[in-house]
Amino acid sequence: MTLPLSASKPFAKGGNRLCFVHPENPARCIKVRKPNFTLVDLRRTKGFPKNLRPLSSFDDNKEEYEVMKKLERRYGEALFQHVSRCFGMVETDMGKGIESELVRNADGRIAFSLKQQLFEVGLTPDLIAAIDQFCEFWESYCIPSRQLLPHNLVVQCNSDGSVKRLVAIDGLGDPTIIPLNWLPKMYQKHRFRQKTQQLRSRIATFIQEIDSGKHPSKVGKLKHDGTSQ
């Protein structure tokens, strides 16, 4: 079955992909490539020697699916305390997409990215506690990822608006040539502590920019809340 997406409005977009609410399941989302930016276009933007790689290596959806399968095998159910679930690949009228958990708040609205939460609500005590909990989890489990960026984390809230947890929705997978889990545990812990410290530094810098009157980019900002679209 081919899922219809092209007549719908995406609720978010990244550098290469658009994110839609699943037309048959509001608890899931589907990520597809931007129709005006093909894999050929993406490869063309890369320098030597990356531009020699096969087209399939530039497919974000395929890469994410393979990464999520490996992570689920390694960590099991514990992974999903702070990582969104992946349900596999699906056919859409905009090409192949990847179907994932759509993190919603208790009131049914799509959860803000950490970046949008910081800008619109601020660094509240409950958000600080959720960041601490997320960082402790990331360091304890050593979840392989690229840099932890505020627009790749979402903030799930309870019915009273308080923060429940942070969830990573993108940027997963080991970016190093030698997988970190092959290295000594002490080194792994050090590297992941660096990642969480860098996240905290990014948050502090972003708060300073907001306080100085700088308006953030639209990266990580919802286009709609998913309750009426």
PDB file of N, CA and C in Angstrom, residues 112-183:
ATOM      1  N   PHE A 112       7.772  19.808  21.268  1.00  0.00           N
ATOM      2  CA  PHE A 112       8.756  20.766  20.761  1.00  0.00           C
ATOM      3  C   PHE A 112      10.144  20.121  20.728  1.00  0.00           C
ATOM      4  N   SER A 113      10.982  20.604  19.815  1.00  0.00           N
ATOM      5  CA  SER A 113      12.411  20.294  19.927  1.00  0.00           C
ATOM      6  C   SER A 113      12.951  21.007  21.165  1.00  0.00           C
ATOM      7  N   LEU A 114      14.079  20.542  21.658  1.00  0.00           N
ATOM      8  CA  LEU A 114      14.711  21.210  22.795  1.00  0.00           C
ATOM      9  C   LEU A 114      15.009  22.668  22.441  1.00  0.00           C
ATOM     10  N   LYS A 115      15.394  22.904  21.213  1.00  0.00           N
ATOM     11  CA  LYS A 115      15.687  24.269  20.759  1.00  0.00           C
ATOM     12  C   LYS A 115      14.453  25.158  20.868  1.00  0.00           C
ATOM     13  N   GLN A 116      13.305  24.672  20.389  1.00  0.00           N
ATOM     14  CA  GLN A 116      12.082  25.476  20.447  1.00  0.00           C
ATOM     15  C   GLN A 116      11.592  25.630  21.880  1.00  0.00           C
ATOM     16  N   GLN A 117      11.743  24.583  22.675  1.00  0.00           N
ATOM     17  CA  GLN A 117      11.331  24.654  24.081  1.00  0.00           C
ATOM     18  C   GLN A 117      12.129  25.721  24.825  1.00  0.00           C
ATOM     19  N   LEU A 118      13.428  25.763  24.585  1.00  0.00           N
ATOM     20  CA  LEU A 118      14.277  26.762  25.232  1.00  0.00           C
ATOM     21  C   LEU A 118      13.877  28.174  24.827  1.00  0.00           C
ATOM     22  N   PHE A 119      13.547  28.346  23.558  1.00  0.00           N
ATOM     23  CA  PHE A 119      13.199  29.677  23.066  1.00  0.00           C
ATOM     24  C   PHE A 119      11.823  30.126  23.557  1.00  0.00           C
ATOM     25  N   GLU A 120      10.839  29.220  23.531  1.00  0.00           N
ATOM     26  CA  GLU A 120       9.465  29.609  23.838  1.00  0.00           C
ATOM     27  C   GLU A 120       9.105  29.498  25.316  1.00  0.00           C
ATOM     28  N   VAL A 121       9.752  28.595  26.039  1.00  0.00           N
ATOM     29  CA  VAL A 121       9.410  28.364  27.449  1.00  0.00           C
ATOM     30  C   VAL A 121      10.567  28.740  28.373  1.00  0.00           C
ATOM     31  N   GLY A 122      11.784  28.430  27.951  1.00  0.00           N
ATOM     32  CA  GLY A 122      12.948  28.757  28.766  1.00  0.00           C
ATOM     33  C   GLY A 122      13.540  27.549  29.462  1.00  0.00           C
ATOM     34  N   LEU A 123      14.667  27.772  30.105  1.00  0.00           N
ATOM     35  CA  LEU A 123      15.365  26.702  30.828  1.00  0.00           C
ATOM     36  C   LEU A 123      14.787  26.604  32.244  1.00  0.00           C
ATOM     37  N   THR A 124      13.659  25.947  32.343  1.00  0.00           N
ATOM     38  CA  THR A 124      12.943  25.812  33.609  1.00  0.00           C
ATOM     39  C   THR A 124      13.568  24.707  34.473  1.00  0.00           C
ATOM     40  N   PRO A 125      13.287  24.703  35.779  1.00  0.00           N
ATOM     41  CA  PRO A 125      13.860  23.658  36.644  1.00  0.00           C
ATOM     42  C   PRO A 125      13.522  22.235  36.186  1.00  0.00           C
ATOM     43  N   ASP A 126      12.288  22.012  35.717  1.00  0.00           N
ATOM     44  CA  ASP A 126      11.929  20.664  35.275  1.00  0.00           C
ATOM     45  C   ASP A 126      12.670  20.280  33.991  1.00  0.00           C
ATOM     46  N   LEU A 127      12.961  21.260  33.121  1.00  0.00           N
ATOM     47  CA  LEU A 127      13.733  20.967  31.919  1.00  0.00           C
ATOM     48  C   LEU A 127      15.188  20.677  32.289  1.00  0.00           C
ATOM     49  N   ILE A 128      15.725  21.407  33.234  1.00  0.00           N
ATOM     50  CA  ILE A 128      17.093  21.142  33.706  1.00  0.00           C
ATOM     51  C   ILE A 128      17.196  19.712  34.237  1.00  0.00           C
ATOM     52  N   ALA A 129      16.199  19.298  35.012  1.00  0.00           N
ATOM     53  CA  ALA A 129      16.193  17.934  35.559  1.00  0.00           C
ATOM     54  C   ALA A 129      16.117  16.896  34.438  1.00  0.00           C
ATOM     55  N   ALA A 130      15.318  17.183  33.406  1.00  0.00           N
ATOM     56  CA  ALA A 130      15.183  16.255  32.279  1.00  0.00           C
ATOM     57  C   ALA A 130      16.482  16.174  31.482  1.00  0.00           C
ATOM     58  N   ILE A 131      17.163  17.307  31.326  1.00  0.00           N
ATOM     59  CA  ILE A 131      18.468  17.313  30.639  1.00  0.00           C
ATOM     60  C   ILE A 131      19.473  16.486  31.430  1.00  0.00           C
ATOM     61  N   ASP A 132      19.491  16.663  32.750  1.00  0.00           N
ATOM     62  CA  ASP A 132      20.395  15.884  33.611  1.00  0.00           C
ATOM     63  C   ASP A 132      20.120  14.393  33.465  1.00  0.00           C
ATOM     64  N   GLN A 133      18.839  14.031  33.464  1.00  0.00           N
ATOM     65  CA  GLN A 133      18.456  12.620  33.352  1.00  0.00           C
ATOM     66  C   GLN A 133      18.881  12.054  31.998  1.00  0.00           C
ATOM     67  N   PHE A 134      18.668  12.833  30.933  1.00  0.00           N
ATOM     68  CA  PHE A 134      19.050  12.395  29.595  1.00  0.00           C
ATOM     69  C   PHE A 134      20.565  12.193  29.511  1.00  0.00           C
ATOM     70  N   CYS A 135      21.323  13.154  30.013  1.00  0.00           N
ATOM     71  CA  CYS A 135      22.790  13.067  29.955  1.00  0.00           C
ATOM     72  C   CYS A 135      23.303  11.874  30.758  1.00  0.00           C
ATOM     73  N   GLU A 136      22.718  11.635  31.908  1.00  0.00           N
ATOM     74  CA  GLU A 136      23.115  10.491  32.726  1.00  0.00           C
ATOM     75  C   GLU A 136      22.854   9.185  31.974  1.00  0.00           C
ATOM     76  N   PHE A 137      21.694   9.111  31.307  1.00  0.00           N
ATOM     77  CA  PHE A 137      21.351   7.930  30.517  1.00  0.00           C
ATOM     78  C   PHE A 137      22.350   7.739  29.382  1.00  0.00           C
ATOM     79  N   TRP A 138      22.665   8.814  28.659  1.00  0.00           N
ATOM     80  CA  TRP A 138      23.544   8.742  27.489  1.00  0.00           C
ATOM     81  C   TRP A 138      24.944   8.286  27.899  1.00  0.00           C
ATOM     82  N   GLU A 139      25.430   8.795  29.024  1.00  0.00           N
ATOM     83  CA  GLU A 139      26.757   8.414  29.503  1.00  0.00           C
ATOM     84  C   GLU A 139      26.765   6.984  30.035  1.00  0.00           C
ATOM     85  N   SER A 140      25.681   6.578  30.680  1.00  0.00           N
ATOM     86  CA  SER A 140      25.605   5.241  31.266  1.00  0.00           C
ATOM     87  C   SER A 140      25.528   4.152  30.201  1.00  0.00           C
ATOM     88  N   TYR A 141      24.689   4.370  29.177  1.00  0.00           N
ATOM     89  CA  TYR A 141      24.470   3.350  28.148  1.00  0.00           C
ATOM     90  C   TYR A 141      25.427   3.498  26.965  1.00  0.00           C
ATOM     91  N   CYS A 142      26.086   4.661  26.856  1.00  0.00           N
ATOM     92  CA  CYS A 142      27.002   4.916  25.729  1.00  0.00           C
ATOM     93  C   CYS A 142      26.300   4.681  24.394  1.00  0.00           C
ATOM     94  N   ILE A 143      25.199   5.404  24.196  1.00  0.00           N
ATOM     95  CA  ILE A 143      24.437   5.283  22.948  1.00  0.00           C
ATOM     96  C   ILE A 143      25.229   5.960  21.829  1.00  0.00           C
ATOM     97  N   PRO A 144      25.630   5.236  20.778  1.00  0.00           N
ATOM     98  CA  PRO A 144      26.424   5.852  19.716  1.00  0.00           C
ATOM     99  C   PRO A 144      25.636   6.911  18.957  1.00  0.00           C
ATOM    100  N   SER A 145      26.244   8.061  18.790  1.00  0.00           N
ATOM    101  CA  SER A 145      25.572   9.160  18.114  1.00  0.00           C
ATOM    102  C   SER A 145      26.601  10.140  17.584  1.00  0.00           C
ATOM    103  N   ARG A 146      26.133  10.990  16.684  1.00  0.00           N
ATOM    104  CA  ARG A 146      26.927  12.133  16.301  1.00  0.00           C
ATOM    105  C   ARG A 146      26.766  13.169  17.407  1.00  0.00           C
ATOM    106  N   GLN A 147      27.077  14.415  17.139  1.00  0.00           N
ATOM    107  CA  GLN A 147      26.940  15.437  18.176  1.00  0.00           C
ATOM    108  C   GLN A 147      25.479  15.555  18.620  1.00  0.00           C
ATOM    109  N   LEU A 148      25.259  15.770  19.906  1.00  0.00           N
ATOM    110  CA  LEU A 148      23.905  15.924  20.439  1.00  0.00           C
ATOM    111  C   LEU A 148      23.470  17.374  20.227  1.00  0.00           C
ATOM    112  N   LEU A 149      22.561  17.575  19.289  1.00  0.00           N
ATOM    113  CA  LEU A 149      22.133  18.920  18.908  1.00  0.00           C
ATOM    114  C   LEU A 149      20.720  19.197  19.420  1.00  0.00           C
ATOM    115  N   PRO A 150      20.450  20.398  19.925  1.00  0.00           N
ATOM    116  CA  PRO A 150      19.128  20.714  20.489  1.00  0.00           C
ATOM    117  C   PRO A 150      17.956  20.527  19.526  1.00  0.00           C
ATOM    118  N   HIS A 151      18.195  20.634  18.212  1.00  0.00           N
ATOM    119  CA  HIS A 151      17.071  20.433  17.296  1.00  0.00           C
ATOM    120  C   HIS A 151      16.840  18.953  16.984  1.00  0.00           C
ATOM    121  N   ASN A 152      17.735  18.069  17.441  1.00  0.00           N
ATOM    122  CA  ASN A 152      17.552  16.629  17.265  1.00  0.00           C
ATOM    123  C   ASN A 152      17.014  15.942  18.519  1.00  0.00           C
ATOM    124  N   LEU A 153      16.704  16.728  19.544  1.00  0.00           N
ATOM    125  CA  LEU A 153      16.099  16.215  20.770  1.00  0.00           C
ATOM    126  C   LEU A 153      14.738  16.872  20.943  1.00  0.00           C
ATOM    127  N   VAL A 154      13.744  16.105  21.392  1.00  0.00           N
ATOM    128  CA  VAL A 154      12.423  16.685  21.645  1.00  0.00           C
ATOM    129  C   VAL A 154      12.076  16.574  23.119  1.00  0.00           C
ATOM    130  N   VAL A 155      11.221  17.494  23.567  1.00  0.00           N
ATOM    131  CA  VAL A 155      10.867  17.614  24.988  1.00  0.00           C
ATOM    132  C   VAL A 155       9.416  17.187  25.162  1.00  0.00           C
ATOM    133  N   GLN A 156       9.212  16.010  25.727  1.00  0.00           N
ATOM    134  CA  GLN A 156       7.853  15.505  25.961  1.00  0.00           C
ATOM    135  C   GLN A 156       7.344  16.020  27.295  1.00  0.00           C
ATOM    136  N   CYS A 157       6.112  16.551  27.277  1.00  0.00           N
ATOM    137  CA  CYS A 157       5.553  17.183  28.481  1.00  0.00           C
ATOM    138  C   CYS A 157       4.322  16.443  29.004  1.00  0.00           C
ATOM    139  N   ASN A 158       4.088  16.572  30.304  1.00  0.00           N
ATOM    140  CA  ASN A 158       2.910  16.008  30.962  1.00  0.00           C
ATOM    141  C   ASN A 158       1.690  16.896  30.731  1.00  0.00           C
ATOM    142  N   SER A 159       0.543  16.462  31.241  1.00  0.00           N
ATOM    143  CA  SER A 159      -0.700  17.208  31.034  1.00  0.00           C
ATOM    144  C   SER A 159      -0.677  18.585  31.690  1.00  0.00           C
ATOM    145  N   ASP A 160       0.137  18.775  32.734  1.00  0.00           N
ATOM    146  CA  ASP A 160       0.223  20.083  33.390  1.00  0.00           C
ATOM    147  C   ASP A 160       1.300  20.973  32.769  1.00  0.00           C
ATOM    148  N   GLY A 161       1.917  20.504  31.678  1.00  0.00           N
ATOM    149  CA  GLY A 161       2.939  21.287  31.002  1.00  0.00           C
ATOM    150  C   GLY A 161       4.346  21.052  31.511  1.00  0.00           C
ATOM    151  N   SER A 162       4.487  20.304  32.599  1.00  0.00           N
ATOM    152  CA  SER A 162       5.830  20.012  33.117  1.00  0.00           C
ATOM    153  C   SER A 162       6.540  19.031  32.198  1.00  0.00           C
ATOM    154  N   VAL A 163       7.854  19.075  32.212  1.00  0.00           N
ATOM    155  CA  VAL A 163       8.655  18.241  31.318  1.00  0.00           C
ATOM    156  C   VAL A 163       8.732  16.812  31.841  1.00  0.00           C
ATOM    157  N   LYS A 164       8.446  15.868  30.989  1.00  0.00           N
ATOM    158  CA  LYS A 164       8.498  14.450  31.338  1.00  0.00           C
ATOM    159  C   LYS A 164       9.860  13.844  31.016  1.00  0.00           C
ATOM    160  N   ARG A 165      10.344  14.065  29.779  1.00  0.00           N
ATOM    161  CA  ARG A 165      11.621  13.463  29.367  1.00  0.00           C
ATOM    162  C   ARG A 165      12.105  14.101  28.073  1.00  0.00           C
ATOM    163  N   LEU A 166      13.389  13.908  27.767  1.00  0.00           N
ATOM    164  CA  LEU A 166      13.975  14.257  26.486  1.00  0.00           C
ATOM    165  C   LEU A 166      14.110  12.985  25.652  1.00  0.00           C
ATOM    166  N   VAL A 167      13.878  13.132  24.340  1.00  0.00           N
ATOM    167  CA  VAL A 167      13.948  11.993  23.434  1.00  0.00           C
ATOM    168  C   VAL A 167      14.790  12.371  22.213  1.00  0.00           C
ATOM    169  N   ALA A 168      15.760  11.534  21.879  1.00  0.00           N
ATOM    170  CA  ALA A 168      16.560  11.746  20.669  1.00  0.00           C
ATOM    171  C   ALA A 168      15.787  11.205  19.474  1.00  0.00           C
ATOM    172  N   ILE A 169      15.638  12.026  18.430  1.00  0.00           N
ATOM    173  CA  ILE A 169      14.878  11.618  17.250  1.00  0.00           C
ATOM    174  C   ILE A 169      15.740  11.551  15.995  1.00  0.00           C
ATOM    175  N   ASP A 170      16.990  11.969  16.081  1.00  0.00           N
ATOM    176  CA  ASP A 170      17.872  11.960  14.901  1.00  0.00           C
ATOM    177  C   ASP A 170      19.324  12.059  15.374  1.00  0.00           C
ATOM    178  N   GLY A 171      20.248  11.827  14.450  1.00  0.00           N
ATOM    179  CA  GLY A 171      21.663  11.968  14.769  1.00  0.00           C
ATOM    180  C   GLY A 171      22.279  10.761  15.436  1.00  0.00           C
ATOM    181  N   LEU A 172      21.624   9.593  15.333  1.00  0.00           N
ATOM    182  CA  LEU A 172      22.135   8.392  15.987  1.00  0.00           C
ATOM    183  C   LEU A 172      23.090   7.627  15.068  1.00  0.00           C
ATOM    184  N   GLY A 173      23.905   6.774  15.669  1.00  0.00           N
ATOM    185  CA  GLY A 173      24.858   5.994  14.903  1.00  0.00           C
ATOM    186  C   GLY A 173      26.277   6.413  15.205  1.00  0.00           C
ATOM    187  N   ASP A 174      27.212   5.490  15.040  1.00  0.00           N
ATOM    188  CA  ASP A 174      28.613   5.739  15.362  1.00  0.00           C
ATOM    189  C   ASP A 174      29.315   6.397  14.175  1.00  0.00           C
ATOM    190  N   PRO A 175      29.786   7.650  14.337  1.00  0.00           N
ATOM    191  CA  PRO A 175      30.429   8.349  13.218  1.00  0.00           C
ATOM    192  C   PRO A 175      31.907   8.013  13.042  1.00  0.00           C
ATOM    193  N   THR A 176      32.469   7.203  13.950  1.00  0.00           N
ATOM    194  CA  THR A 176      33.906   6.918  13.911  1.00  0.00           C
ATOM    195  C   THR A 176      34.203   5.685  13.061  1.00  0.00           C
ATOM    196  N   ILE A 177      35.418   5.616  12.540  1.00  0.00           N
ATOM    197  CA  ILE A 177      35.828   4.464  11.728  1.00  0.00           C
ATOM    198  C   ILE A 177      35.859   3.200  12.582  1.00  0.00           C
ATOM    199  N   ILE A 178      36.432   3.326  13.784  1.00  0.00           N
ATOM    200  CA  ILE A 178      36.447   2.206  14.727  1.00  0.00           C
ATOM    201  C   ILE A 178      35.288   2.396  15.697  1.00  0.00           C
ATOM    202  N   PRO A 179      34.285   1.487  15.713  1.00  0.00           N
ATOM    203  CA  PRO A 179      33.148   1.641  16.623  1.00  0.00           C
ATOM    204  C   PRO A 179      33.593   1.807  18.071  1.00  0.00           C
ATOM    205  N   LEU A 180      32.976   2.768  18.761  1.00  0.00           N
ATOM    206  CA  LEU A 180      33.383   3.044  20.136  1.00  0.00           C
ATOM    207  C   LEU A 180      33.188   1.846  21.056  1.00  0.00           C
ATOM    208  N   ASN A 181      32.194   1.002  20.766  1.00  0.00           N
ATOM    209  CA  ASN A 181      31.945  -0.135  21.657  1.00  0.00           C
ATOM    210  C   ASN A 181      33.026  -1.213  21.541  1.00  0.00           C
ATOM    211  N   TRP A 182      33.951  -1.037  20.600  1.00  0.00           N
ATOM    212  CA  TRP A 182      35.093  -1.943  20.522  1.00  0.00           C
ATOM    213  C   TRP A 182      36.220  -1.492  21.449  1.00  0.00           C
ATOM    214  N   LEU A 183      36.131  -0.273  21.952  1.00  0.00           N
ATOM    215  CA  LEU A 183      37.205   0.325  22.732  1.00  0.00           C
ATOM    216  C   LEU A 183      36.959   0.125  24.228  1.00  0.00           C
TER     217      LEU A 183
END
